[in-house]
Amino acid sequence: MKAFNRGIGMTSQRTRDRLVERLRSEGIADSRVLEAIASTPRHLFVDEALASRAYEDTALPIGYGQTISQPYIVARMTEQLLEVAPRVVLEVGTGSGYQAAILSRLVEKVYSTERIEPLTTLARQRFRQLGYRNIRVQHSDGSWGWPQFGPFDAIIVTAGGSEIPPALLEQLNMGGRLVMPIGDRTHQVLASVTRTPTVFERVDLEPVIFVPLVGGTG
Ligand code: SAH
């Protein structure tokens, strides 16, 4: 298919492998995650004009004021989720669809919600074109989760907020894990929350900067 070779074509596997080496040196140890990154064409999740930068370890604009997350952060969050061996995962903030694509290689089913309609449509098209069949996307305010398909073994929120939306905690299975950047627009920490029979145990991992979690659908 022509779309696969768009832009950097043949060199993309080499640059992708280089990215994986870099992530490994930065402390990403889970080989399943590294393998997923090595086999996912990130250049097809950004605009053609940015394709040549797709394997740099950096966030890139995807339009509508939003960004595709930095690969290191995608890897870090994915590693956190895999620790609880999830089968069904909810993502809030589909964006480009890259994080969902990574997850789709590692779990049975990915549900992903996005509040910006054109991004939802584009991500859905990408999944269809690239053959990711276990991802279901919905245009909605993900702060409310996706009750129809919950509860989930793991939840990943790829936009930052001052607190975890209560509906998401409710839709997390016992033993489940939620990762989300928590804080204001300038200072956020990547938090990892595990649901136990008595409490939600929170561990703060590292400082991060994400676009804000916004209520409603725009
Ligand atoms: N996971 C994405 C990162 C996208 S940036 C990727 O791999 O490309 C975060 C996304 O969250 C943006 O697209 C933004 O529109 C979306 N978002 C923000 N608030 C939201 C909400 N309440 N519900 C659903 N999506 C939201």
mmCIF file of C-alpha atoms and ligand atoms in Angstrom:
data_model
loop_
_atom_site.group_PDB
_atom_site.id
_atom_site.type_symbol
_atom_site.label_atom_id
_atom_site.label_comp_id
_atom_site.label_asym_id
_atom_site.label_seq_id
_atom_site.Cartn_x
_atom_site.Cartn_y
_atom_site.Cartn_z
ATOM 1 C CA MET A 1 0.000 0.000 0.000
ATOM 2 C CA LYS A 2 1.391 3.377 -1.020
ATOM 3 C CA ALA A 3 0.583 5.050 2.292
ATOM 4 C CA PHE A 4 3.035 2.776 4.104
ATOM 5 C CA ASN A 5 6.023 4.137 2.231
ATOM 6 C CA ARG A 6 5.022 7.761 2.429
ATOM 7 C CA GLY A 7 7.972 10.050 3.127
ATOM 8 C CA ILE A 8 10.801 8.068 4.667
ATOM 9 C CA GLY A 9 9.835 4.584 3.505
ATOM 10 C CA MET A 10 12.820 2.248 3.563
ATOM 11 C CA THR A 11 14.831 4.106 6.156
ATOM 12 C CA SER A 12 12.022 4.116 8.690
ATOM 13 C CA GLN A 13 12.868 0.704 10.212
ATOM 14 C CA ARG A 14 16.439 1.812 10.874
ATOM 15 C CA THR A 15 15.416 5.100 12.459
ATOM 16 C CA ARG A 16 12.783 3.254 14.483
ATOM 17 C CA ASP A 17 15.400 0.820 15.791
ATOM 18 C CA ARG A 18 17.572 3.756 16.753
ATOM 19 C CA LEU A 19 14.677 5.236 18.714
ATOM 20 C CA VAL A 20 14.224 1.933 20.535
ATOM 21 C CA GLU A 21 17.914 1.893 21.501
ATOM 22 C CA ARG A 22 17.562 5.372 22.870
ATOM 23 C CA LEU A 23 14.494 4.450 24.942
ATOM 24 C CA ARG A 24 16.332 1.416 26.314
ATOM 25 C CA SER A 25 19.223 3.645 27.384
ATOM 26 C CA GLU A 26 16.746 5.970 29.073
ATOM 27 C CA GLY A 27 15.486 3.137 31.256
ATOM 28 C CA ILE A 28 12.622 1.526 29.342
ATOM 29 C CA ALA A 29 13.232 -2.135 30.137
ATOM 30 C CA ASP A 30 10.075 -3.996 29.110
ATOM 31 C CA SER A 31 10.943 -5.790 25.874
ATOM 32 C CA ARG A 32 7.259 -6.068 24.873
ATOM 33 C CA VAL A 33 6.981 -2.287 24.917
ATOM 34 C CA LEU A 34 10.217 -1.797 22.978
ATOM 35 C CA GLU A 35 9.077 -4.400 20.462
ATOM 36 C CA ALA A 36 5.733 -2.597 19.993
ATOM 37 C CA ILE A 37 7.532 0.700 19.391
ATOM 38 C CA ALA A 38 9.932 -0.968 16.946
ATOM 39 C CA SER A 39 7.024 -2.283 14.898
ATOM 40 C CA THR A 40 4.661 0.712 14.920
ATOM 41 C CA PRO A 41 5.015 3.249 12.070
ATOM 42 C CA ARG A 42 4.841 6.509 14.062
ATOM 43 C CA HIS A 43 5.423 8.486 10.847
ATOM 44 C CA LEU A 44 1.921 7.487 9.730
ATOM 45 C CA PHE A 45 0.396 9.072 12.849
ATOM 46 C CA VAL A 46 1.660 12.588 12.118
ATOM 47 C CA ASP A 47 1.193 15.000 9.255
ATOM 48 C CA GLU A 48 3.265 14.231 6.168
ATOM 49 C CA ALA A 49 5.300 17.412 6.667
ATOM 50 C CA LEU A 50 6.504 16.088 10.051
ATOM 51 C CA ALA A 51 7.089 12.470 9.006
ATOM 52 C CA SER A 52 10.868 12.913 8.840
ATOM 53 C CA ARG A 53 10.879 13.826 12.554
ATOM 54 C CA ALA A 54 8.608 10.991 13.661
ATOM 55 C CA TYR A 55 11.400 8.885 15.205
ATOM 56 C CA GLU A 56 12.888 11.668 17.284
ATOM 57 C CA ASP A 57 12.074 11.273 20.957
ATOM 58 C CA THR A 58 9.854 14.317 21.013
ATOM 59 C CA ALA A 59 6.205 15.346 21.074
ATOM 60 C CA LEU A 60 4.929 16.719 17.750
ATOM 61 C CA PRO A 61 1.881 18.831 16.825
ATOM 62 C CA ILE A 62 -1.145 17.006 15.398
ATOM 63 C CA GLY A 63 -3.377 20.038 14.826
ATOM 64 C CA TYR A 64 -6.180 21.557 16.934
ATOM 65 C CA GLY A 65 -3.558 22.615 19.496
ATOM 66 C CA GLN A 66 -2.872 18.977 20.415
ATOM 67 C CA THR A 67 0.255 16.817 20.303
ATOM 68 C CA ILE A 68 1.324 13.215 19.802
ATOM 69 C CA SER A 69 3.187 12.328 23.005
ATOM 70 C CA GLN A 70 6.941 11.854 23.215
ATOM 71 C CA PRO A 71 7.834 8.171 22.604
ATOM 72 C CA TYR A 72 9.636 7.933 25.966
ATOM 73 C CA ILE A 73 6.426 8.945 27.765
ATOM 74 C CA VAL A 74 4.317 6.544 25.671
ATOM 75 C CA ALA A 75 6.733 3.757 26.605
ATOM 76 C CA ARG A 76 6.806 4.712 30.287
ATOM 77 C CA MET A 77 3.011 4.839 30.596
ATOM 78 C CA THR A 78 2.592 1.582 28.679
ATOM 79 C CA GLU A 79 5.100 -0.163 30.950
ATOM 80 C CA GLN A 80 3.142 0.994 33.983
ATOM 81 C CA LEU A 81 -0.090 -0.442 32.608
ATOM 82 C CA LEU A 82 1.460 -3.788 31.644
ATOM 83 C CA GLU A 83 2.522 -4.358 35.257
ATOM 84 C CA VAL A 84 -1.047 -5.421 36.062
ATOM 85 C CA ALA A 85 -1.337 -7.627 32.925
ATOM 86 C CA PRO A 86 -4.455 -5.883 31.552
ATOM 87 C CA ARG A 87 -6.738 -7.455 28.959
ATOM 88 C CA VAL A 88 -9.071 -4.520 28.381
ATOM 89 C CA VAL A 89 -7.784 -0.933 28.446
ATOM 90 C CA LEU A 90 -9.481 2.450 28.247
ATOM 91 C CA GLU A 91 -7.598 5.426 26.833
ATOM 92 C CA VAL A 92 -8.782 9.000 27.352
ATOM 93 C CA GLY A 93 -7.365 11.248 24.607
ATOM 94 C CA THR A 94 -6.983 9.281 21.354
ATOM 95 C CA GLY A 95 -5.210 12.191 19.617
ATOM 96 C CA SER A 96 -3.220 10.748 16.712
ATOM 97 C CA GLY A 97 -4.017 7.177 17.764
ATOM 98 C CA TYR A 98 -0.350 6.261 18.293
ATOM 99 C CA GLN A 99 -0.634 5.318 21.969
ATOM 100 C CA ALA A 100 -3.720 3.219 21.220
ATOM 101 C CA ALA A 101 -1.844 1.487 18.380
ATOM 102 C CA ILE A 102 1.020 0.602 20.735
ATOM 103 C CA LEU A 103 -1.444 -0.768 23.298
ATOM 104 C CA SER A 104 -3.369 -2.725 20.687
ATOM 105 C CA ARG A 105 -0.297 -4.902 20.138
ATOM 106 C CA LEU A 106 -0.037 -5.709 23.825
ATOM 107 C CA VAL A 107 -3.583 -6.199 25.106
ATOM 108 C CA GLU A 108 -6.794 -7.810 23.860
ATOM 109 C CA LYS A 109 -8.960 -4.750 23.432
ATOM 110 C CA VAL A 110 -8.446 -0.995 23.518
ATOM 111 C CA TYR A 111 -11.287 1.499 23.963
ATOM 112 C CA SER A 112 -10.255 5.070 23.255
ATOM 113 C CA THR A 113 -12.175 8.326 23.542
ATOM 114 C CA GLU A 114 -11.367 11.716 21.999
ATOM 115 C CA ARG A 115 -13.220 15.019 22.461
ATOM 116 C CA ILE A 116 -12.154 16.628 19.158
ATOM 117 C CA GLU A 117 -14.273 15.177 16.375
ATOM 118 C CA PRO A 118 -11.844 15.465 13.407
ATOM 119 C CA LEU A 119 -9.085 13.756 15.417
ATOM 120 C CA THR A 120 -11.497 10.938 16.276
ATOM 121 C CA THR A 121 -12.348 10.439 12.609
ATOM 122 C CA LEU A 122 -8.725 10.548 11.459
ATOM 123 C CA ALA A 123 -7.597 8.057 14.118
ATOM 124 C CA ARG A 124 -10.421 5.698 13.179
ATOM 125 C CA GLN A 125 -9.335 5.876 9.503
ATOM 126 C CA ARG A 126 -5.723 5.150 10.442
ATOM 127 C CA PHE A 127 -6.679 2.103 12.491
ATOM 128 C CA ARG A 128 -8.714 0.759 9.592
ATOM 129 C CA GLN A 129 -5.979 1.416 7.004
ATOM 130 C CA LEU A 130 -3.209 -0.047 9.125
ATOM 131 C CA GLY A 131 -5.237 -3.068 10.209
ATOM 132 C CA TYR A 132 -5.585 -2.405 13.947
ATOM 133 C CA ARG A 133 -8.833 -4.277 14.548
ATOM 134 C CA ASN A 134 -8.990 -4.390 18.333
ATOM 135 C CA ILE A 135 -9.307 -0.641 18.905
ATOM 136 C CA ARG A 136 -12.678 1.034 19.273
ATOM 137 C CA VAL A 137 -12.808 4.833 19.160
ATOM 138 C CA GLN A 138 -15.546 7.150 20.354
ATOM 139 C CA HIS A 139 -16.036 10.905 20.109
ATOM 140 C CA SER A 140 -16.863 11.871 23.689
ATOM 141 C CA ASP A 141 -15.700 13.563 26.862
ATOM 142 C CA GLY A 142 -13.522 10.833 28.318
ATOM 143 C CA SER A 143 -13.800 12.260 31.834
ATOM 144 C CA TRP A 144 -16.926 10.145 32.014
ATOM 145 C CA GLY A 145 -15.071 7.035 30.949
ATOM 146 C CA TRP A 146 -16.934 4.598 28.717
ATOM 147 C CA PRO A 147 -19.368 2.888 31.109
ATOM 148 C CA GLN A 148 -20.852 0.627 28.427
ATOM 149 C CA PHE A 149 -17.586 -1.313 28.125
ATOM 150 C CA GLY A 150 -16.218 -0.883 31.656
ATOM 151 C CA PRO A 151 -14.938 -1.718 34.105
ATOM 152 C CA PHE A 152 -11.417 -1.761 32.663
ATOM 153 C CA ASP A 153 -8.246 -3.539 33.762
ATOM 154 C CA ALA A 154 -6.258 -0.402 33.056
ATOM 155 C CA ILE A 155 -6.970 3.224 32.159
ATOM 156 C CA ILE A 156 -4.533 5.635 30.515
ATOM 157 C CA VAL A 157 -5.279 9.349 30.450
ATOM 158 C CA THR A 158 -3.068 11.148 27.941
ATOM 159 C CA ALA A 159 -4.076 14.683 28.946
ATOM 160 C CA GLY A 160 -3.309 16.436 32.235
ATOM 161 C CA GLY A 161 -5.777 17.519 34.913
ATOM 162 C CA SER A 162 -5.824 18.738 38.501
ATOM 163 C CA GLU A 163 -7.543 15.577 39.675
ATOM 164 C CA ILE A 164 -8.502 12.137 38.444
ATOM 165 C CA PRO A 165 -12.090 12.184 37.164
ATOM 166 C CA PRO A 166 -14.094 10.112 39.714
ATOM 167 C CA ALA A 167 -15.918 8.207 36.943
ATOM 168 C CA LEU A 168 -12.573 6.798 35.804
ATOM 169 C CA LEU A 169 -11.744 5.470 39.267
ATOM 170 C CA GLU A 170 -15.210 3.887 39.397
ATOM 171 C CA GLN A 171 -14.608 2.149 36.058
ATOM 172 C CA LEU A 172 -11.296 0.635 37.181
ATOM 173 C CA ASN A 173 -11.348 -3.070 38.067
ATOM 174 C CA MET A 174 -10.043 -4.338 41.402
ATOM 175 C CA GLY A 175 -6.277 -4.719 41.009
ATOM 176 C CA GLY A 176 -6.453 -2.388 38.023
ATOM 177 C CA ARG A 177 -4.063 0.450 37.221
ATOM 178 C CA LEU A 178 -4.672 4.021 36.048
ATOM 179 C CA VAL A 179 -1.908 6.323 34.787
ATOM 180 C CA MET A 180 -2.447 10.032 34.312
ATOM 181 C CA PRO A 181 -0.523 13.317 34.437
ATOM 182 C CA ILE A 182 -1.816 15.257 37.448
ATOM 183 C CA GLY A 183 -1.255 18.952 38.067
ATOM 184 C CA ASP A 184 -1.835 22.374 36.507
ATOM 185 C CA ARG A 185 -0.814 23.528 33.023
ATOM 186 C CA THR A 186 2.829 24.088 33.905
ATOM 187 C CA HIS A 187 3.588 21.463 36.599
ATOM 188 C CA GLN A 188 2.357 17.920 36.243
ATOM 189 C CA VAL A 189 3.517 14.634 37.635
ATOM 190 C CA LEU A 190 2.901 11.277 36.029
ATOM 191 C CA ALA A 191 0.833 9.404 38.606
ATOM 192 C CA SER A 192 0.273 5.661 38.695
ATOM 193 C CA VAL A 193 -2.762 4.556 40.704
ATOM 194 C CA THR A 194 -3.568 0.950 41.628
ATOM 195 C CA ARG A 195 -6.969 -0.079 42.928
ATOM 196 C CA THR A 196 -6.819 -2.358 45.982
ATOM 197 C CA PRO A 197 -9.815 -3.660 47.976
ATOM 198 C CA THR A 198 -9.391 -0.829 50.483
ATOM 199 C CA VAL A 199 -7.689 2.124 48.776
ATOM 200 C CA PHE A 200 -6.425 3.652 45.550
ATOM 201 C CA GLU A 201 -2.645 3.522 45.946
ATOM 202 C CA ARG A 202 -0.897 6.393 44.193
ATOM 203 C CA VAL A 203 2.757 6.488 43.201
ATOM 204 C CA ASP A 204 4.208 9.607 41.544
ATOM 205 C CA LEU A 205 6.713 8.735 38.826
ATOM 206 C CA GLU A 206 8.205 11.821 37.215
ATOM 207 C CA PRO A 207 7.439 15.364 36.070
ATOM 208 C CA VAL A 208 5.723 15.610 32.682
ATOM 209 C CA ILE A 209 3.982 18.179 30.485
ATOM 210 C CA PHE A 210 0.757 17.233 28.717
ATOM 211 C CA VAL A 211 -1.984 19.167 26.981
ATOM 212 C CA PRO A 212 -4.916 19.764 29.347
ATOM 213 C CA LEU A 213 -7.822 17.404 29.933
ATOM 214 C CA VAL A 214 -10.817 19.472 28.860
ATOM 215 C CA GLY A 215 -14.460 18.864 29.713
ATOM 216 C CA GLY A 216 -17.125 18.609 27.009
ATOM 217 C CA THR A 217 -16.727 17.863 23.297
ATOM 218 C CA GLY A 218 -15.470 20.547 20.930
HETATM 219 N N1 SAH B 1 -2.622 9.610 23.109
HETATM 220 C C1 SAH B 1 -2.451 10.627 22.112
HETATM 221 C C2 SAH B 1 -2.004 11.935 22.739
HETATM 222 C C3 SAH B 1 -2.911 13.021 22.317
HETATM 223 S S1 SAH B 1 -2.807 14.539 23.220
HETATM 224 C C4 SAH B 1 -1.523 10.168 20.998
HETATM 225 O O1 SAH B 1 -0.956 9.076 21.104
HETATM 226 O O2 SAH B 1 -1.386 10.867 19.988
HETATM 227 C C5 SAH B 1 -4.230 14.403 24.254
HETATM 228 C C6 SAH B 1 -5.561 14.303 23.592
HETATM 229 O O3 SAH B 1 -6.535 14.302 24.626
HETATM 230 C C7 SAH B 1 -5.941 15.452 22.656
HETATM 231 O O4 SAH B 1 -6.227 14.953 21.392
HETATM 232 C C8 SAH B 1 -7.161 16.068 23.322
HETATM 233 O O5 SAH B 1 -8.126 16.546 22.398
HETATM 234 C C9 SAH B 1 -7.697 14.910 24.118
HETATM 235 N N2 SAH B 1 -8.577 15.266 25.244
HETATM 236 C C10 SAH B 1 -8.457 16.297 26.107
HETATM 237 N N3 SAH B 1 -9.458 16.276 27.006
HETATM 238 C C11 SAH B 1 -10.234 15.197 26.702
HETATM 239 C C12 SAH B 1 -11.433 14.641 27.256
HETATM 240 N N4 SAH B 1 -12.036 15.178 28.319
HETATM 241 N N5 SAH B 1 -11.949 13.532 26.680
HETATM 242 C C13 SAH B 1 -11.349 12.955 25.589
HETATM 243 N N6 SAH B 1 -10.227 13.437 25.024
HETATM 244 C C14 SAH B 1 -9.668 14.545 25.574
#
